[in-house]
Tab-separated table of C-alpha atoms and ligand atoms in Angstrom:
chain	number	residue	atom	x	y	z
A	1	MET	CA	55.484	73.727	108.005
A	2	GLU	CA	54.853	71.642	111.099
A	3	ASN	CA	56.830	69.735	113.225
A	4	VAL	CA	60.292	72.114	113.392
A	5	PHE	CA	63.328	71.031	115.016
A	6	ASP	CA	66.659	70.652	114.459
A	7	TYR	CA	69.230	67.670	115.290
A	8	GLU	CA	69.741	68.671	118.998
A	9	ASP	CA	65.855	68.651	119.460
A	10	ILE	CA	65.745	64.660	118.366
A	11	GLN	CA	66.533	61.429	119.993
A	12	LEU	CA	66.457	57.980	118.009
A	13	ILE	CA	64.838	55.117	119.398
A	14	PRO	CA	66.243	51.984	119.780
A	15	ALA	CA	65.258	48.632	118.578
A	16	LYS	CA	66.281	44.973	119.518
A	17	CYS	CA	69.936	44.330	118.404
A	18	VAL	CA	70.787	42.081	116.282
A	19	VAL	CA	74.319	41.615	116.211
A	20	ASN	CA	76.884	40.324	118.820
A	21	SER	CA	79.629	43.220	118.027
A	22	ARG	CA	78.909	46.631	116.399
A	23	SER	CA	82.269	45.477	113.724
A	24	GLU	CA	79.082	43.678	112.128
A	25	CYS	CA	77.187	46.508	111.341
A	26	ASP	CA	78.338	47.985	107.444
A	27	THR	CA	78.483	51.709	106.944
A	28	SER	CA	78.939	52.143	103.554
A	29	VAL	CA	76.713	53.826	101.034
A	30	GLU	CA	76.710	53.921	97.409
A	31	LEU	CA	76.556	57.345	95.861
A	32	GLY	CA	76.916	57.423	91.508
A	33	GLY	CA	77.393	53.965	90.901
A	34	ARG	CA	80.331	53.433	93.515
A	35	SER	CA	80.097	51.924	97.140
A	36	PHE	CA	81.706	54.379	99.683
A	37	LYS	CA	82.838	53.388	103.623
A	38	LEU	CA	81.128	56.364	105.053
A	39	PRO	CA	78.078	58.203	104.515
A	40	VAL	CA	79.735	61.250	104.732
A	41	VAL	CA	81.759	63.912	102.737
A	42	PRO	CA	84.172	66.844	103.709
A	43	ALA	CA	82.813	70.051	102.922
A	44	ASN	CA	84.169	71.015	99.662
A	45	MET	CA	85.845	74.205	100.974
A	46	GLN	CA	89.439	75.824	101.066
A	47	THR	CA	90.611	74.997	104.616
A	48	ILE	CA	88.653	71.453	104.615
A	49	ILE	CA	90.098	69.443	101.514
A	50	ASP	CA	92.628	70.118	99.153
A	51	GLU	CA	94.469	67.683	96.437
A	52	LYS	CA	96.552	65.820	99.070
A	53	ILE	CA	93.101	65.242	101.296
A	54	ALA	CA	90.981	64.255	98.246
A	55	LEU	CA	93.926	61.992	97.398
A	56	TYR	CA	93.937	60.206	100.672
A	57	LEU	CA	90.314	60.034	100.832
A	58	ALA	CA	89.675	58.441	97.070
A	59	GLU	CA	92.563	55.828	98.052
A	60	ASN	CA	90.904	54.839	100.953
A	61	ASN	CA	87.337	54.497	99.152
A	62	TYR	CA	85.302	57.407	100.996
A	63	PHE	CA	83.572	60.087	99.300
A	64	TYR	CA	85.286	63.871	98.519
A	65	VAL	CA	84.359	66.943	96.475
A	66	MET	CA	87.104	69.072	95.453
A	67	HIS	CA	86.328	72.765	96.394
A	68	ARG	CA	86.197	75.103	93.043
A	69	PHE	CA	88.441	78.218	94.557
A	70	GLU	CA	91.948	77.162	92.462
A	71	PRO	CA	89.859	76.978	89.399
A	72	GLN	CA	92.876	76.594	87.099
A	73	THR	CA	94.143	73.486	89.086
A	74	ARG	CA	90.670	71.254	88.549
A	75	LEU	CA	91.700	70.063	84.957
A	76	ALA	CA	95.060	68.691	85.960
A	77	PHE	CA	93.242	67.575	89.009
A	78	ILE	CA	90.972	65.305	87.510
A	79	LYS	CA	93.524	63.801	84.561
A	80	ASP	CA	95.772	63.268	88.035
A	81	MET	CA	93.556	61.270	89.658
A	82	GLN	CA	92.104	59.211	86.979
A	83	GLY	CA	95.685	58.814	86.052
A	84	ARG	CA	96.021	56.986	89.503
A	85	GLY	CA	92.962	55.194	88.209
A	86	LEU	CA	91.025	56.949	91.167
A	87	TYR	CA	87.501	58.727	90.608
A	88	ALA	CA	87.499	62.939	90.243
A	89	SER	CA	84.907	64.455	91.686
A	90	ILE	CA	85.085	68.602	91.331
A	91	SER	CA	83.334	71.432	92.022
A	92	VAL	CA	81.904	74.630	90.076
A	93	GLY	CA	80.439	77.771	90.382
A	94	VAL	CA	77.871	79.206	87.614
A	95	LYS	CA	79.678	82.099	86.163
A	96	ARG	CA	80.521	82.321	82.525
A	97	GLU	CA	83.646	81.232	82.559
A	98	GLU	CA	82.828	78.125	83.719
A	99	TYR	CA	80.206	76.993	81.013
A	100	ALA	CA	83.610	77.404	79.029
A	101	PHE	CA	85.171	75.033	81.716
A	102	ILE	CA	82.795	72.464	80.876
A	103	GLU	CA	83.379	72.983	77.513
A	104	GLN	CA	86.819	72.468	77.725
A	105	LEU	CA	86.613	69.347	79.800
A	106	ALA	CA	84.308	67.915	76.815
A	107	ALA	CA	86.375	68.613	74.154
A	108	GLU	CA	89.288	66.860	75.955
A	109	ASN	CA	87.082	63.779	76.672
A	110	THR	CA	88.315	64.748	80.545
A	111	VAL	CA	84.895	63.572	82.291
A	112	PRO	CA	84.927	63.940	85.713
A	113	GLU	CA	82.972	61.259	87.553
A	114	TYR	CA	81.351	63.882	90.052
A	115	ILE	CA	80.481	67.544	89.760
A	116	THR	CA	79.178	69.674	92.300
A	117	ILE	CA	77.473	72.715	91.586
A	118	ASP	CA	78.527	74.838	94.564
A	119	ILE	CA	76.453	78.279	94.898
A	120	ALA	CA	74.818	79.604	97.921
A	121	HIS	CA	70.982	79.961	96.497
A	122	GLY	CA	70.527	77.076	94.259
A	123	HIS	CA	67.261	77.268	93.616
A	124	SER	CA	67.572	79.387	90.679
A	125	ASN	CA	67.659	79.773	87.005
A	126	ALA	CA	71.323	79.709	87.202
A	127	VAL	CA	72.259	77.001	88.555
A	128	ILE	CA	69.312	74.975	86.537
A	129	ASP	CA	71.483	76.279	83.743
A	130	MET	CA	74.464	74.718	84.349
A	131	ILE	CA	72.591	71.587	84.867
A	132	GLU	CA	71.558	71.270	81.692
A	133	HIS	CA	74.805	72.757	79.921
A	134	ILE	CA	76.905	69.795	82.301
A	135	LYS	CA	74.512	66.866	81.022
A	136	LYS	CA	74.750	68.672	77.341
A	137	HIS	CA	78.090	68.341	77.606
A	138	ILE	CA	79.547	65.471	79.643
A	139	PRO	CA	76.033	63.571	80.419
A	140	ALA	CA	78.341	60.854	81.959
A	141	SER	CA	78.887	62.682	84.913
A	142	PHE	CA	76.885	62.610	88.397
A	143	VAL	CA	75.798	65.929	89.381
A	144	ILE	CA	75.395	67.109	92.257
A	145	ALA	CA	73.834	70.185	92.714
A	146	GLY	CA	72.794	73.045	95.621
A	147	ASN	CA	72.646	74.566	98.193
A	148	VAL	CA	68.685	74.320	98.439
A	149	GLY	CA	66.336	74.199	101.124
A	150	THR	CA	62.555	73.590	99.620
A	151	PRO	CA	60.967	70.556	98.040
A	152	GLU	CA	60.060	72.564	95.295
A	153	ALA	CA	63.817	73.307	94.534
A	154	VAL	CA	64.749	69.549	94.832
A	155	ARG	CA	62.056	68.960	92.491
A	156	GLU	CA	63.230	71.795	90.389
A	157	LEU	CA	66.761	70.634	89.843
A	158	GLU	CA	66.362	67.142	89.527
A	159	ASN	CA	63.687	67.387	87.045
A	160	ALA	CA	66.496	69.521	84.982
A	161	GLY	CA	68.439	66.554	85.208
A	162	ALA	CA	70.516	66.374	88.544
A	163	ASP	CA	71.106	63.511	90.357
A	164	ALA	CA	71.521	64.591	93.554
A	165	THR	CA	70.788	67.552	95.301
A	166	LYS	CA	72.482	69.338	98.181
A	167	VAL	CA	70.061	70.561	101.211
A	168	GLY	CA	71.473	73.088	103.912
A	169	ILE	CA	71.042	76.894	103.524
A	170	GLY	CA	72.916	78.718	106.542
A	171	PRO	CA	72.842	76.262	108.794
A	172	GLY	CA	77.076	75.878	108.831
A	173	LYS	CA	79.233	76.618	111.773
A	174	VAL	CA	80.963	79.592	109.947
A	175	CYS	CA	77.766	80.816	107.822
A	176	ILE	CA	76.133	84.355	108.418
A	177	THR	CA	73.736	84.034	105.966
A	178	LYS	CA	70.740	83.571	108.605
A	179	ILE	CA	72.111	86.817	110.155
A	180	LYS	CA	73.109	89.024	107.288
A	181	THR	CA	69.452	87.740	105.307
A	182	GLY	CA	67.284	86.112	107.632
A	183	PHE	CA	66.483	83.309	105.487
A	184	GLY	CA	67.455	79.737	105.562
A	185	THR	CA	67.689	76.428	106.946
A	186	GLY	CA	69.901	77.434	110.176
A	187	GLY	CA	67.607	76.697	113.714
A	188	TRP	CA	66.068	73.837	111.692
A	189	GLN	CA	67.947	71.994	109.443
A	190	LEU	CA	66.936	68.316	110.118
A	191	ALA	CA	63.164	69.519	109.460
A	192	ALA	CA	64.246	71.092	106.315
A	193	LEU	CA	65.993	67.672	104.987
A	194	ARG	CA	63.026	65.590	106.054
A	195	TRP	CA	60.765	67.549	104.185
A	196	CYS	CA	63.284	67.749	101.820
A	197	ALA	CA	63.709	64.133	101.418
A	198	LYS	CA	59.767	63.245	101.136
A	199	ALA	CA	59.318	65.198	97.760
A	200	ALA	CA	63.191	63.543	96.760
A	201	SER	CA	63.342	60.574	94.088
A	202	LYS	CA	67.168	60.521	93.726
A	203	PRO	CA	69.856	60.975	96.692
A	204	ILE	CA	69.880	64.170	98.864
A	205	ILE	CA	73.342	65.492	100.686
A	206	ALA	CA	72.477	67.091	103.656
A	207	ASP	CA	74.722	69.776	104.020
A	208	GLY	CA	75.748	71.732	107.265
A	209	GLY	CA	74.883	71.858	110.842
A	210	ILE	CA	76.376	68.638	111.923
A	211	ARG	CA	78.126	69.125	115.767
A	212	THR	CA	78.276	65.208	116.711
A	213	HIS	CA	78.656	62.100	115.267
A	214	GLY	CA	74.938	60.965	116.062
A	215	ASP	CA	74.034	63.923	113.953
A	216	ILE	CA	75.490	61.620	110.851
A	217	ALA	CA	73.051	59.001	112.159
A	218	LYS	CA	70.053	61.750	112.767
A	219	SER	CA	70.113	62.728	109.007
A	220	VAL	CA	70.222	59.434	107.752
A	221	ARG	CA	66.847	58.742	109.553
A	222	PHE	CA	65.263	61.730	108.297
A	223	GLY	CA	66.293	60.858	104.455
A	224	ALA	CA	70.321	61.557	103.390
A	225	THR	CA	71.844	59.286	101.402
A	226	MET	CA	75.224	61.476	102.340
A	227	VAL	CA	76.243	64.544	104.991
A	228	MET	CA	78.213	67.065	104.348
A	229	ILE	CA	80.488	68.161	106.968
A	230	GLY	CA	83.325	71.052	107.656
A	231	SER	CA	84.310	72.395	111.140
A	232	LEU	CA	84.248	68.728	112.661
A	233	PHE	CA	86.703	67.978	109.616
A	234	ALA	CA	88.213	71.825	110.131
A	235	GLY	CA	91.920	71.601	112.329
A	236	HIS	CA	93.772	68.163	111.361
A	237	GLU	CA	97.052	67.702	111.216
A	238	GLU	CA	96.362	67.740	107.171
A	239	SER	CA	93.838	70.152	107.124
A	240	PRO	CA	94.807	73.075	104.822
A	241	GLY	CA	93.847	75.913	107.238
A	242	GLU	CA	96.577	77.881	108.845
A	243	THR	CA	98.010	77.019	112.297
A	244	SER	CA	98.758	78.860	114.981
A	245	VAL	CA	98.731	79.294	118.800
A	246	ILE	CA	96.206	81.141	120.595
A	247	ASP	CA	96.384	81.207	124.488
A	248	GLY	CA	99.277	78.728	124.463
A	249	LYS	CA	97.034	76.058	122.581
A	250	GLN	CA	97.585	74.943	119.087
A	251	VAL	CA	94.690	76.136	116.559
A	252	LYS	CA	93.313	76.043	112.980
A	253	GLU	CA	91.624	78.698	111.014
A	254	TYR	CA	88.431	77.319	109.318
A	255	PHE	CA	86.584	79.896	107.667
A	256	GLY	CA	83.539	80.178	104.753
A	257	SER	CA	83.685	80.210	101.383
A	258	ALA	CA	81.675	83.787	101.507
A	259	SER	CA	83.974	84.879	103.730
A	260	GLU	CA	86.185	87.940	103.451
A	261	PHE	CA	88.831	85.678	104.047
A	262	GLN	CA	87.622	83.666	100.647
A	263	LYS	CA	86.574	86.240	98.525
A	264	GLY	CA	89.841	88.732	99.180
A	265	GLU	CA	87.049	91.280	99.486
A	266	LYS	CA	83.901	92.764	101.460
A	267	LYS	CA	81.496	92.048	99.317
A	268	ASN	CA	78.341	90.076	99.279
A	269	VAL	CA	79.834	88.755	102.782
A	270	GLU	CA	77.845	85.369	104.811
A	271	GLY	CA	81.058	83.726	106.274
A	272	LYS	CA	83.256	84.034	109.120
A	273	LYS	CA	86.073	82.678	110.201
A	274	MET	CA	87.093	80.577	113.639
A	275	PHE	CA	89.765	79.258	114.488
A	276	VAL	CA	89.030	75.519	115.922
A	277	GLU	CA	91.807	73.396	117.952
A	278	HIS	CA	93.895	71.065	116.762
A	279	LYS	CA	92.684	67.670	116.071
A	280	GLY	CA	94.764	65.450	115.262
A	281	SER	CA	94.817	63.158	112.015
A	282	LEU	CA	92.030	62.539	109.451
A	283	ALA	CA	91.808	58.884	109.410
A	284	ASP	CA	91.541	58.627	113.303
A	285	THR	CA	88.525	61.158	113.022
A	286	LEU	CA	87.340	58.799	109.985
A	287	GLN	CA	87.694	55.804	111.991
A	288	GLU	CA	85.971	57.114	115.052
A	289	MET	CA	83.068	58.352	112.823
A	290	GLU	CA	83.018	54.676	111.219
A	291	GLN	CA	82.918	53.065	114.836
A	292	ASP	CA	79.936	55.302	116.335
A	293	LEU	CA	78.043	55.135	112.950
A	294	GLN	CA	77.855	51.393	113.778
A	295	SER	CA	77.071	51.782	116.890
A	296	SER	CA	74.188	53.578	115.260
A	297	ILE	CA	73.227	50.438	113.393
A	298	SER	CA	73.194	48.445	115.820
A	299	TYR	CA	71.418	50.618	118.189
A	300	ALA	CA	68.631	50.608	115.027
A	301	GLY	CA	68.690	46.547	115.212
A	302	GLY	CA	69.807	46.230	111.976
A	303	THR	CA	73.307	45.599	110.358
A	304	LYS	CA	73.317	47.982	107.284
A	305	LEU	CA	72.704	51.673	107.325
A	306	GLU	CA	68.784	51.925	105.713
A	307	SER	CA	68.225	50.255	109.334
A	308	ILE	CA	68.457	53.731	110.486
A	309	ARG	CA	65.931	54.744	108.042
A	310	ASN	CA	63.413	52.934	109.533
A	311	VAL	CA	63.511	54.084	114.038
A	312	ASP	CA	61.121	55.701	115.744
A	313	TYR	CA	61.962	59.061	117.171
A	314	VAL	CA	61.028	61.546	120.001
A	315	ILE	CA	61.396	65.373	119.708
A	316	VAL	CA	63.063	66.644	122.870
A	317	LYS	CA	63.413	70.538	122.388
A	318	ASN	CA	67.033	71.265	123.087
A	319	SER	CA	66.948	69.490	126.210
A	320	ILE	CA	69.735	66.257	125.197
A	321	PHE	CA	72.947	67.615	125.823
A	322	ASN	CA	71.665	69.329	129.445
A	323	GLY	CA	74.717	71.748	129.421
A	324	ASP	CA	77.459	69.151	128.570
A	325	LYS	CA	79.945	69.588	125.794
A	326	VAL	CA	81.010	66.014	124.023
A	327	TYR	CA	83.188	67.696	121.510
B	1	NDP	N1	75.386	76.298	101.936
B	1	NDP	C1	74.935	77.988	102.483
B	1	NDP	O1	74.095	77.995	103.061
B	1	NDP	C2	76.197	78.925	101.911
B	1	NDP	C3	77.190	78.324	101.291
B	1	NDP	N2	77.767	79.569	100.619
B	1	NDP	C4	79.495	78.802	99.467
B	1	NDP	O2	79.539	80.261	99.675
B	1	NDP	C5	79.912	80.143	98.425
B	1	NDP	C6	79.734	81.263	97.491
B	1	NDP	O3	78.640	81.252	97.168
B	1	NDP	P1	77.775	81.977	95.458
B	1	NDP	O4	78.020	83.614	96.084
B	1	NDP	O5	76.692	81.370	95.172
B	1	NDP	O6	78.729	81.713	94.778
B	1	NDP	P2	79.705	82.964	93.371
B	1	NDP	O7	80.351	83.902	94.562
B	1	NDP	O8	80.585	82.028	92.820
B	1	NDP	O9	78.108	83.365	93.319
B	1	NDP	C7	77.629	82.729	91.519
B	1	NDP	C8	77.048	83.716	91.013
B	1	NDP	O10	75.699	83.782	91.822
B	1	NDP	C9	75.090	84.780	91.832
B	1	NDP	N3	74.337	84.724	93.255
B	1	NDP	C10	75.336	84.755	94.589
B	1	NDP	N4	74.239	84.688	95.266
B	1	NDP	C11	72.801	84.869	94.639
B	1	NDP	C12	71.734	85.258	95.358
B	1	NDP	N5	71.351	85.292	96.515
B	1	NDP	N6	70.968	85.795	94.428
B	1	NDP	C13	70.951	85.943	93.135
B	1	NDP	N7	71.988	85.644	92.740
B	1	NDP	C14	73.125	84.976	93.374
B	1	NDP	C15	76.171	85.777	92.091
B	1	NDP	O11	76.325	86.936	91.585
B	1	NDP	P3	76.297	88.392	92.854
B	1	NDP	O12	77.140	87.995	93.536
B	1	NDP	O13	76.749	89.655	91.975
B	1	NDP	O14	74.989	88.496	93.604
B	1	NDP	C16	77.139	85.120	90.949
B	1	NDP	O15	76.841	85.406	89.965
B	1	NDP	C17	79.870	78.860	97.911
B	1	NDP	O16	80.902	77.834	97.915
B	1	NDP	C18	78.690	78.700	98.667
B	1	NDP	O17	78.746	77.356	98.732
B	1	NDP	C19	77.703	80.678	100.417
B	1	NDP	C20	76.210	81.178	101.893
B	1	NDP	C21	75.250	80.251	101.889
B	2	LIG	N1	76.389	80.501	104.638
B	2	LIG	C1	77.392	80.555	104.591
B	2	LIG	N2	77.486	78.759	104.299
B	2	LIG	C2	78.820	78.455	104.112
B	2	LIG	C3	79.633	79.430	103.846
B	2	LIG	N3	81.148	78.622	103.457
B	2	LIG	C4	80.392	77.123	103.603
B	2	LIG	N4	79.215	77.152	104.138
B	2	LIG	C5	78.469	76.328	104.169
B	2	LIG	O1	78.750	75.410	105.336
B	2	LIG	C6	78.800	73.594	105.274
B	2	LIG	C7	79.730	73.219	106.533
B	2	LIG	O2	78.791	73.504	107.436
B	2	LIG	P1	79.159	72.784	108.849
B	2	LIG	O3	78.307	72.946	109.750
B	2	LIG	O4	79.730	71.674	108.843
B	2	LIG	O5	80.785	73.785	109.224
B	2	LIG	C8	79.481	73.780	103.841
B	2	LIG	O6	79.611	72.457	102.968
B	2	LIG	C9	78.791	74.971	102.928
B	2	LIG	O7	77.209	74.626	102.669
B	2	LIG	C10	79.560	80.315	103.719
B	2	LIG	O8	80.634	81.315	104.168
B	2	LIG	N5	78.768	81.383	104.135
């Protein structure tokens, strides 16, 4: 691999502005036949999303992926969302009972519009078999498969029938995969995204490692259709993580899906827990993301998200923050 870099090593180069106001720039994106306000989706983790947040996001034209950690609630969740005239987007794993769940959905004719196969090491027969199982029983569902970190994996999952792939092994804020196993895209997630996107013939979701709103534009530049984000969405009033007070400050918990807090045991732990400062409302963050991305589009010299895809960039090794902390 040549040209290895991460988000903080890259600056996008401005092109001549064609709008009179940033409000003219359109941040919407299409995925699976629907248009969403932002190319951003909160991570399908238990401290990031719950039914209430999913409802808010769907009602307000944002993409969401419900987590898979309360499996018994998923059927009712799909019915509830669709009963309200909204789309349903759920996650599944690859264990035996998940196969039966897909068959149950088919038998009841309850077909979620989106299914994300949520596995740490997605380049595996387990994921390929699950893609094929879903496509056999409920072909109308749009299948997002992951996570992967190589072009070979993207091609193999696409060939198995995945409609989109999710890229990112270990760049997450509460991830310890890189430390515990020595593997992953941590530290070079943006370069891995670029590498995978060159091989992809379907949409890619960049997952993990986003630390600033500018990183969303950088992900789009390097081939992402959508960006999955955990830590920036943790700590909101609506966030499901528990609130506590540390050193007089209100904080909320954010833990990894492969942490002992999620698993309830210390087996194959590849995630940790942290506390993030209380951030106010989710709606405010989404609005700020939209404004920042509109500004990115204006700097790209266009009016639509796609204009970011063509901008030039420079590699400025680990230097852009000069020690500043924006967030
Ligand atoms: N994006 C990322 O970098 C990472 C994300 N995660 C998140 O953590 C959660 C748990 O993930 P995961 O452990 O996959 O889910 P599960 O615990 O549901 O495991 C799914 C199945 O895959 C097997 N499995 C898991 N990892 C491997 C591996 N490295 N090699 C072979 N088989 C494997 C498991 O068996 P067994 O447990 O017996 O091995 C199990 O049968 C998910 O939400 C995932 O997204 C976790 C790590 C990295
Ligand atoms: N290695 C691990 N990765 C995890 C775990 N739980 C979630 N994740 C991944 O992190 C992203 C979110 O990253 P962030 O940088 O935006 O916070 C999430 O979507 C998963 O792919 C875990 O326990 N271990």
